[in-house]
CSV table of C-alpha atoms in Angstrom, one decimal:
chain,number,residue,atom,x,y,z
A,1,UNK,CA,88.1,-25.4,-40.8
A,2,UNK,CA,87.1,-29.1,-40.2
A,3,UNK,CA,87.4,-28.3,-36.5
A,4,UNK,CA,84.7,-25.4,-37.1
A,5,UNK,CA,82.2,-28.0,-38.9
A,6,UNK,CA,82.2,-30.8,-36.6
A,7,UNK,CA,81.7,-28.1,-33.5
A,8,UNK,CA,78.3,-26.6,-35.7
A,9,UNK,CA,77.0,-29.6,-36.8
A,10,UNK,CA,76.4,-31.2,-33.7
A,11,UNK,CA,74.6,-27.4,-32.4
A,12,UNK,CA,72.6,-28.0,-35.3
A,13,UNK,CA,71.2,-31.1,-34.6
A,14,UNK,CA,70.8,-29.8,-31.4
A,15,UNK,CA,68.6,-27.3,-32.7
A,16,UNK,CA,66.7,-29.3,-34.9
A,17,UNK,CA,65.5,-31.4,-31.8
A,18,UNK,CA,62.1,-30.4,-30.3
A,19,UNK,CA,62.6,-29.0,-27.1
A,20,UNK,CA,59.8,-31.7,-25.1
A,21,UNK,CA,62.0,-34.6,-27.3
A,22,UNK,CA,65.4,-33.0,-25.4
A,23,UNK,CA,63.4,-33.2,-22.1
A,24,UNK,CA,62.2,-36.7,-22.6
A,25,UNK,CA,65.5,-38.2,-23.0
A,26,UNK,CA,67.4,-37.2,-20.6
A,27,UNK,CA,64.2,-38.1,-18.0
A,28,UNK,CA,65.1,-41.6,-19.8
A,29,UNK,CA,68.2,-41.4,-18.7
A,30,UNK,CA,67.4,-40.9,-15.4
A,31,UNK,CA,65.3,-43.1,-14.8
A,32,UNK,CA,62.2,-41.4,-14.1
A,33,UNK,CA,59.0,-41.9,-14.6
A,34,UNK,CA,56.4,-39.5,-16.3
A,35,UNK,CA,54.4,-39.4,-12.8
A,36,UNK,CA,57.4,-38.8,-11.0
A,37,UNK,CA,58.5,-35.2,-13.1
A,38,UNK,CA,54.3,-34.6,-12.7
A,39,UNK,CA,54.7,-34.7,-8.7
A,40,UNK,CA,58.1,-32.6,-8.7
A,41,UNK,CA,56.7,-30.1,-10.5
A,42,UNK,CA,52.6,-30.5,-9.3
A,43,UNK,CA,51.4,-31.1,-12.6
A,44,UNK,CA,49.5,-33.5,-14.3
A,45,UNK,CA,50.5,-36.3,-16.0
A,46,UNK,CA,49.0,-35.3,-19.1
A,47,UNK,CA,51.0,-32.4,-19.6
A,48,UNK,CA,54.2,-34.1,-19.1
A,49,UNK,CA,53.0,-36.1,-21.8
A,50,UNK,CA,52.1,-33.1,-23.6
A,51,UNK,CA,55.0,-31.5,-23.6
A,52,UNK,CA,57.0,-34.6,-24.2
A,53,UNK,CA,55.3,-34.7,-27.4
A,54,UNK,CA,55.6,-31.5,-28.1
A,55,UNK,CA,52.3,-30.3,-28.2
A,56,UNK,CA,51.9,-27.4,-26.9
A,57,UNK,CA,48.1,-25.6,-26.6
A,58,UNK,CA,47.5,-23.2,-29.1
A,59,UNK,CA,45.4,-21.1,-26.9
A,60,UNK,CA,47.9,-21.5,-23.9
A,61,UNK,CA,50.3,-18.4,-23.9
A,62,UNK,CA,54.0,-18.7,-24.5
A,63,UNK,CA,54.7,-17.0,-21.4
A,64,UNK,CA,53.0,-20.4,-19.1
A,65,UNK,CA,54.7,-22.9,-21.9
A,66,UNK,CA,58.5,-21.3,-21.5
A,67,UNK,CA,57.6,-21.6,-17.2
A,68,UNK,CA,56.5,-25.4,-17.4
A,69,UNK,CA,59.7,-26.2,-20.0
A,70,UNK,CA,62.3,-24.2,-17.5
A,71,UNK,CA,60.9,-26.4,-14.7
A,72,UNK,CA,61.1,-29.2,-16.5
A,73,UNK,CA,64.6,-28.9,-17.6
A,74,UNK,CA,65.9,-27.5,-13.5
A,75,UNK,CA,64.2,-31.1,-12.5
A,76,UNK,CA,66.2,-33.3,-14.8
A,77,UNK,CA,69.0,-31.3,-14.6
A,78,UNK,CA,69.2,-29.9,-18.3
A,79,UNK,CA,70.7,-26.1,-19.7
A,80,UNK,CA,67.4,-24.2,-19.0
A,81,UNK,CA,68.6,-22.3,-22.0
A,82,UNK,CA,69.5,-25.2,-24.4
A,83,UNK,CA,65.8,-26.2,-24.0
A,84,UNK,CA,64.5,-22.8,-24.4
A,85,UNK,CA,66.6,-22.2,-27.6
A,86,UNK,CA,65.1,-25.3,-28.9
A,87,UNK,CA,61.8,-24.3,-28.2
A,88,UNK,CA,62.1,-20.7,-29.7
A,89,UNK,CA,63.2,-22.4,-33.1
A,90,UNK,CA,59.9,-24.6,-33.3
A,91,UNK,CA,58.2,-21.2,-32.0
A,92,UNK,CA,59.1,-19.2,-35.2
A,93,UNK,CA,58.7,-22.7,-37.8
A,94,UNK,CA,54.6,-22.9,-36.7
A,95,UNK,CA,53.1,-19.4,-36.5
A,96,UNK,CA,51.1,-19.4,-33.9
A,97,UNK,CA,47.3,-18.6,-34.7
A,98,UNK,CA,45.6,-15.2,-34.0
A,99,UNK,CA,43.7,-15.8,-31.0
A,100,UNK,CA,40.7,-13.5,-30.1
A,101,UNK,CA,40.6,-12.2,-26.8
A,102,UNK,CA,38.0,-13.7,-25.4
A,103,UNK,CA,38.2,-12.8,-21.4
A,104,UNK,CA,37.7,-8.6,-22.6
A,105,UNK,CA,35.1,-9.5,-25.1
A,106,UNK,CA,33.2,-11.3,-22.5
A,107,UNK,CA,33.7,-8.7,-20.3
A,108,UNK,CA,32.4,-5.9,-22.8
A,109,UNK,CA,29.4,-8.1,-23.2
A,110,UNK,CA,28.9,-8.5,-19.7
A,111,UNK,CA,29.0,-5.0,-18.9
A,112,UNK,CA,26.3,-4.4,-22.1
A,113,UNK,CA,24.6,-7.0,-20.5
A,114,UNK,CA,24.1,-5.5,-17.2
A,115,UNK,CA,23.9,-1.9,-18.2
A,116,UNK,CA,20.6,-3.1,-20.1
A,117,UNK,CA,19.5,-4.5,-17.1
A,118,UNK,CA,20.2,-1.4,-15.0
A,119,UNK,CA,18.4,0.7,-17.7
A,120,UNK,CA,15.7,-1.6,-17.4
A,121,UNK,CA,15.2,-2.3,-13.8
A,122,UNK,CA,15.7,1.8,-13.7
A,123,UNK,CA,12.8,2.5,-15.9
A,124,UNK,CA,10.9,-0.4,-14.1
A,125,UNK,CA,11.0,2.0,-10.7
A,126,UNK,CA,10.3,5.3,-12.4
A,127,UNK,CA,7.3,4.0,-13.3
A,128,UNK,CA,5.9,2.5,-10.3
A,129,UNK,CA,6.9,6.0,-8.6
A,130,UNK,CA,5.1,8.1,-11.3
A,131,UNK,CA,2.1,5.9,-10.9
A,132,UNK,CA,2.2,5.9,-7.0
A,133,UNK,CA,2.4,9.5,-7.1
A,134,UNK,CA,-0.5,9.9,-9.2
A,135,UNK,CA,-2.9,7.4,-6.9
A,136,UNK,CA,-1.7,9.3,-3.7
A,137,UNK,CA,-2.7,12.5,-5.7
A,138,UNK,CA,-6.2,11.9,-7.2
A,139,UNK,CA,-6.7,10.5,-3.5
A,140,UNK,CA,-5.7,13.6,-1.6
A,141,UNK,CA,-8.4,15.9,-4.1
A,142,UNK,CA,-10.9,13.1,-3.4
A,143,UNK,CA,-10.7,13.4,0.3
A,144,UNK,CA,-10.6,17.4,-0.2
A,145,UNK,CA,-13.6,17.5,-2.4
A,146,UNK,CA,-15.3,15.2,0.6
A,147,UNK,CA,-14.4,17.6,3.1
A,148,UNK,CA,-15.9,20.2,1.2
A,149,UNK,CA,-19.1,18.8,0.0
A,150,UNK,CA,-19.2,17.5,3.7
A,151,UNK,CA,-18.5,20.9,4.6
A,152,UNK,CA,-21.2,22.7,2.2
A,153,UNK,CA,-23.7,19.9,3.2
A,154,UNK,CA,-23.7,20.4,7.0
A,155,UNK,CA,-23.9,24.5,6.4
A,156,UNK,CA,-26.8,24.2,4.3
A,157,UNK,CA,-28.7,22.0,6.3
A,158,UNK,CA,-27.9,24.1,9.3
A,159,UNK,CA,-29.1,27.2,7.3
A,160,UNK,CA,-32.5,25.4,6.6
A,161,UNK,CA,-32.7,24.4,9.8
A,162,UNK,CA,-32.2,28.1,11.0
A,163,UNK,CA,-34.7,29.3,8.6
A,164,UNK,CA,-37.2,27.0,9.6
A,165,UNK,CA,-36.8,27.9,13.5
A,166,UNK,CA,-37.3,31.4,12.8
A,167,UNK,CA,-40.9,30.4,10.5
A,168,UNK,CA,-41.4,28.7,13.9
A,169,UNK,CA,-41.0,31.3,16.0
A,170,UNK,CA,-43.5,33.7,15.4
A,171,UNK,CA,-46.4,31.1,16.4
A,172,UNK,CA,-44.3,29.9,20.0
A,173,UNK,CA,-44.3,33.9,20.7
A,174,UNK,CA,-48.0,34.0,20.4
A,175,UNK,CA,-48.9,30.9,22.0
A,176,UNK,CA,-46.4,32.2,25.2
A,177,UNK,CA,-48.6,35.8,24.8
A,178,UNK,CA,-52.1,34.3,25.2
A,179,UNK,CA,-50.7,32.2,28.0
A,180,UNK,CA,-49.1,35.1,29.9
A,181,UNK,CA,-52.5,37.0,28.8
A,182,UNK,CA,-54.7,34.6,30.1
A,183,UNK,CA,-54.8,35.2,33.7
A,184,UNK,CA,-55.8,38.9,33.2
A,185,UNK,CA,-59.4,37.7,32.0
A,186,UNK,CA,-59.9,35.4,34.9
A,187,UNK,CA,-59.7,37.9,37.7
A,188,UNK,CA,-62.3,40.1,36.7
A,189,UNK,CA,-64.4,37.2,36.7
A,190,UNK,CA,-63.3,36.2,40.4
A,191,UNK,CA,-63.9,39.6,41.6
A,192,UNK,CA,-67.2,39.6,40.7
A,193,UNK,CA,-68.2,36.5,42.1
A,194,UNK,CA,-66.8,37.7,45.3
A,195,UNK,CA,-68.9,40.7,44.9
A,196,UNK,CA,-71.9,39.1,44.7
A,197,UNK,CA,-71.4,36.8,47.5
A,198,UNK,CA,-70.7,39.4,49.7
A,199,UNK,CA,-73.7,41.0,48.8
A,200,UNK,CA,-76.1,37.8,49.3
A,201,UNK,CA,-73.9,37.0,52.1
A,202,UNK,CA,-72.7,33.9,52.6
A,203,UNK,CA,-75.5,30.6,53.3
A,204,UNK,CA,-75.0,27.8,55.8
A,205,UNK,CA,-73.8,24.5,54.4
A,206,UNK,CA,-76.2,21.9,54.5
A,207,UNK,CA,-75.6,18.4,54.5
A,208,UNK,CA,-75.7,16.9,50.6
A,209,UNK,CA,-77.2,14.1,49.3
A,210,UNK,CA,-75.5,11.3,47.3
A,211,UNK,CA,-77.2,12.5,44.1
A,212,UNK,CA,-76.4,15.8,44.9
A,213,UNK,CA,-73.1,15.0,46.0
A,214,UNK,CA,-72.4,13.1,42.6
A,215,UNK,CA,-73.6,15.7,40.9
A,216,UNK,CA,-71.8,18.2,42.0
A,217,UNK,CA,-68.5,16.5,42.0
A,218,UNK,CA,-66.7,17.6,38.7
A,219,UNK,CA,-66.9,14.9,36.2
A,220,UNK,CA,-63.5,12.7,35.3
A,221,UNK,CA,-62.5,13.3,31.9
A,222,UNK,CA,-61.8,10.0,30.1
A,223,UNK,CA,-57.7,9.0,29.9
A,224,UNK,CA,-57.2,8.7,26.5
A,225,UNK,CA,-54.8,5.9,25.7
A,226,UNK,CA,-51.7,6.9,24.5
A,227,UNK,CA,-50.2,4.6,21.7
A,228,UNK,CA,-48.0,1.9,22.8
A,229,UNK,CA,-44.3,3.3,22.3
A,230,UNK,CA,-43.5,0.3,20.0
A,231,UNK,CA,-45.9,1.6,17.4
A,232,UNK,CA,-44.3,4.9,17.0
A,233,UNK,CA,-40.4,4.0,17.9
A,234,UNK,CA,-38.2,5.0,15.3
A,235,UNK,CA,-34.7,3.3,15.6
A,236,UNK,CA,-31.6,5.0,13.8
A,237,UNK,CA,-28.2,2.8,13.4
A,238,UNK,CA,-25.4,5.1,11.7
A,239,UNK,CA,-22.7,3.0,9.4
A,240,UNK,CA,-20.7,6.7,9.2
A,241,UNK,CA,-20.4,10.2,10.1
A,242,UNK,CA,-24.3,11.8,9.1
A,243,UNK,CA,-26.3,15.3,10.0
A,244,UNK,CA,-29.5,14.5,11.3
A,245,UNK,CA,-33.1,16.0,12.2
A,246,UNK,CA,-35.9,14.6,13.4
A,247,UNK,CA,-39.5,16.0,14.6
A,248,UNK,CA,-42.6,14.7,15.6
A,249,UNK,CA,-46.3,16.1,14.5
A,250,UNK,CA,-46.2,18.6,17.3
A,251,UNK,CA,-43.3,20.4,16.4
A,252,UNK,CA,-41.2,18.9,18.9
A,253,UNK,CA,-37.5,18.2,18.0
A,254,UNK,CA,-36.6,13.9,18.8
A,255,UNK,CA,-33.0,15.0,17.5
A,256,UNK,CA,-30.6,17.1,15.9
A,257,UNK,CA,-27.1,17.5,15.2
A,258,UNK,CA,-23.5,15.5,13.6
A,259,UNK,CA,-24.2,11.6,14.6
A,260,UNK,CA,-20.7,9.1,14.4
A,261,UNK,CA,-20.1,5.5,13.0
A,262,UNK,CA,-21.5,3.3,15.6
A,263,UNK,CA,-24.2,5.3,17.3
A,264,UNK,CA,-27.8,4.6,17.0
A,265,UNK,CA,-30.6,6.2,18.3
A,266,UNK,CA,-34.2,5.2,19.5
A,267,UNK,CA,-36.7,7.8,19.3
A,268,UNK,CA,-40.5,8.2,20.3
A,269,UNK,CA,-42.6,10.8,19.7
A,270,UNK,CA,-46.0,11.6,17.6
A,271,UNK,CA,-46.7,10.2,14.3
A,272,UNK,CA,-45.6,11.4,12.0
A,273,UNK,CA,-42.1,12.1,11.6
A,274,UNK,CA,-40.0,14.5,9.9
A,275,UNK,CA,-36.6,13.6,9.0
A,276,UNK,CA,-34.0,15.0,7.2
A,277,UNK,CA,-30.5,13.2,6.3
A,278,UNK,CA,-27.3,14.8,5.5
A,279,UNK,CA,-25.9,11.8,4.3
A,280,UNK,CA,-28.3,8.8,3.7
A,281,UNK,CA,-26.0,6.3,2.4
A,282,UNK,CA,-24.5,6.4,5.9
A,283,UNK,CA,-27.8,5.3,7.9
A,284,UNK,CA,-30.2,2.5,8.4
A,285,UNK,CA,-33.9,3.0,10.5
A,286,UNK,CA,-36.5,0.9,11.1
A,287,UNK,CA,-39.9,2.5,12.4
A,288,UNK,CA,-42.4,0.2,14.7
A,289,UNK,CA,-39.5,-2.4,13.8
A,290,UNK,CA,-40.6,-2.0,10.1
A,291,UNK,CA,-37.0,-1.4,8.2
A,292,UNK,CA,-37.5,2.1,6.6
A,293,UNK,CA,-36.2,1.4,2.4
A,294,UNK,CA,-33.9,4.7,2.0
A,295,UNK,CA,-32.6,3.3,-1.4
A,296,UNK,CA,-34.0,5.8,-3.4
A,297,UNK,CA,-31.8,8.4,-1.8
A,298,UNK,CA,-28.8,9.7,-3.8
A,299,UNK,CA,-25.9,9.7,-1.9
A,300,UNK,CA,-24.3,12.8,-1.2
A,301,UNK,CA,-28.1,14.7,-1.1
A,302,UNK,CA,-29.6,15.6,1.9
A,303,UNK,CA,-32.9,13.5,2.1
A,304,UNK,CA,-36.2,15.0,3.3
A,305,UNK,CA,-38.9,12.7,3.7
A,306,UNK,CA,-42.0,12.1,6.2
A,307,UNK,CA,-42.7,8.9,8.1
A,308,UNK,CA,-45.1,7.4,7.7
């Protein structure tokens, strides 16, 4: 029985001795220095000390603190499990505190984190699509209602312009009528002067005098001086796509038809002018290099007006 007590006794002390106290010694006893054990096992220095001192992180989990002891203990040549033994006695004296798990609750945040962000950026991009489709939409029915007023425009101006050529018409076919007609009066005429000089019979030609040479020499009619084409030129620049017409007094038609960005025109004719304008807003004139004011013209209206 006495045998039995002296054997547990000294297991108990054993026991009672901190595992990083056990460790410490015996690197006493051989010798070696703190830095040395740290560059065997690549550690630090300070957690040689620590575990010398037996503190061992409350955060740091058993699993790590059992490795750097059984490392410890091969390197100075210790039981691995005499060490461990003593450790797992301190283990259960101290409870270790509840630590929260902070790596997965970061994580959970994180991922909240960035799934607002998604949501967000998400909802950012819908909208810019929504309103891109709308601007794209509202300018297609823009450039459809363009065409079509464009369209409605030209065909009404055309279907004045056709009205107004067949007012015209009647007078041209009577003018051409008297012209063709003309002739027939003159040859009766003609005959009967023929007549009558056959029946007098034709009279020797004497010799004229000046006075009587003058005076029977038809008489000039005086040139009358036509204005100077920089009084009446009328000068058209076109900033866009425009319908035009333009006649002078006589009836005579300067221009017609769909002019294009860029074109200009330079007209002459007699005063005054008739224009008309399928698009106003698109053209500039000036007339005897006088700038025509076309302000007062609604865009999208034809414009009818006389110059001067």
């Amino acid at each position: 029985m006495t045998a039995d007590k002296e054997i547990t006794a000294p297991e108990e002390q054993t026991n009672l001795v901190q595992a990083g106290t056990l460790l410490k010694h015996k690197r006493e006893q051989l010798g070696l220095s703190q830095k040395q054990i740290a560059d065997r096992l690549r550690l630090r220095v300070s957690i040689i000390q620590s575990i010398e001192n037996n503190q061992f992180a409350s955060d740091q989990v058993a699993t790590f603190t059992k490795g750097y002891l059984r490392s410890y203990a091969k390197v100075v040549g210790m039981d691995v499990n005499t060490v461990l033994k003593a450790y797992s006695s301190e283990e259960k004296t101290v409870e270790p505190e509840a630590q929260e798990m902070k790596s997965f609750s970061r994580k959970t945040n994180r991922e909240k984190h960035d799934s607002r962000i998604m949501t967000l950026t998400w909802g950012i991009v819908i909208v810019i699509i929504g309103i891109s489709s709308l601007w794209w939409w509202q300018n297609q029915e823009t450039a459809v209602e363009d065409l079509t007023s464009s369209t409605e425009q030209e065909q009404e101006i055309e279907q004045q312009l056709s009205d107004e050529q067949l007012a015209e018409q009647p007078a041209e076919h009577d003018f051409t009528t008297l012209e063709a007609e003309a002739p027939l009066d003159v040859e009766p005429q003609a005959e009967a002067t023929t007549e009558e000089q056959e029946k007098k019979g034709v009279e020797a030609e004497e010799p004229m005098t000046g006075e009587e040479a003058l005076n029977d020499s038809p008489a000039e009619e005086p040139v009358s001086a036509e204005p100077t084409s920089a009084s009446n030129t009328l000068k058209i620049t076109f900033n866009g796509d425009c319908w035009i017409s333009v006649k002078d007094d006589l009836g005579n038609t300067l221009s017609t038809g769909v002019k294009k960005a860029g074109q200009s025109l330079e007209l002459a004719g007699q005063l005054p002018y008739k224009v008309i304008l399928g698009a106003p807003e698109n053209v500039s004139m000036t007339l005897s290099s006088e700038p025509v004011d076309l302000s007062g013209y609604t865009s999208g209206k034809v414009a009818r007006f006389t110059l001067p």
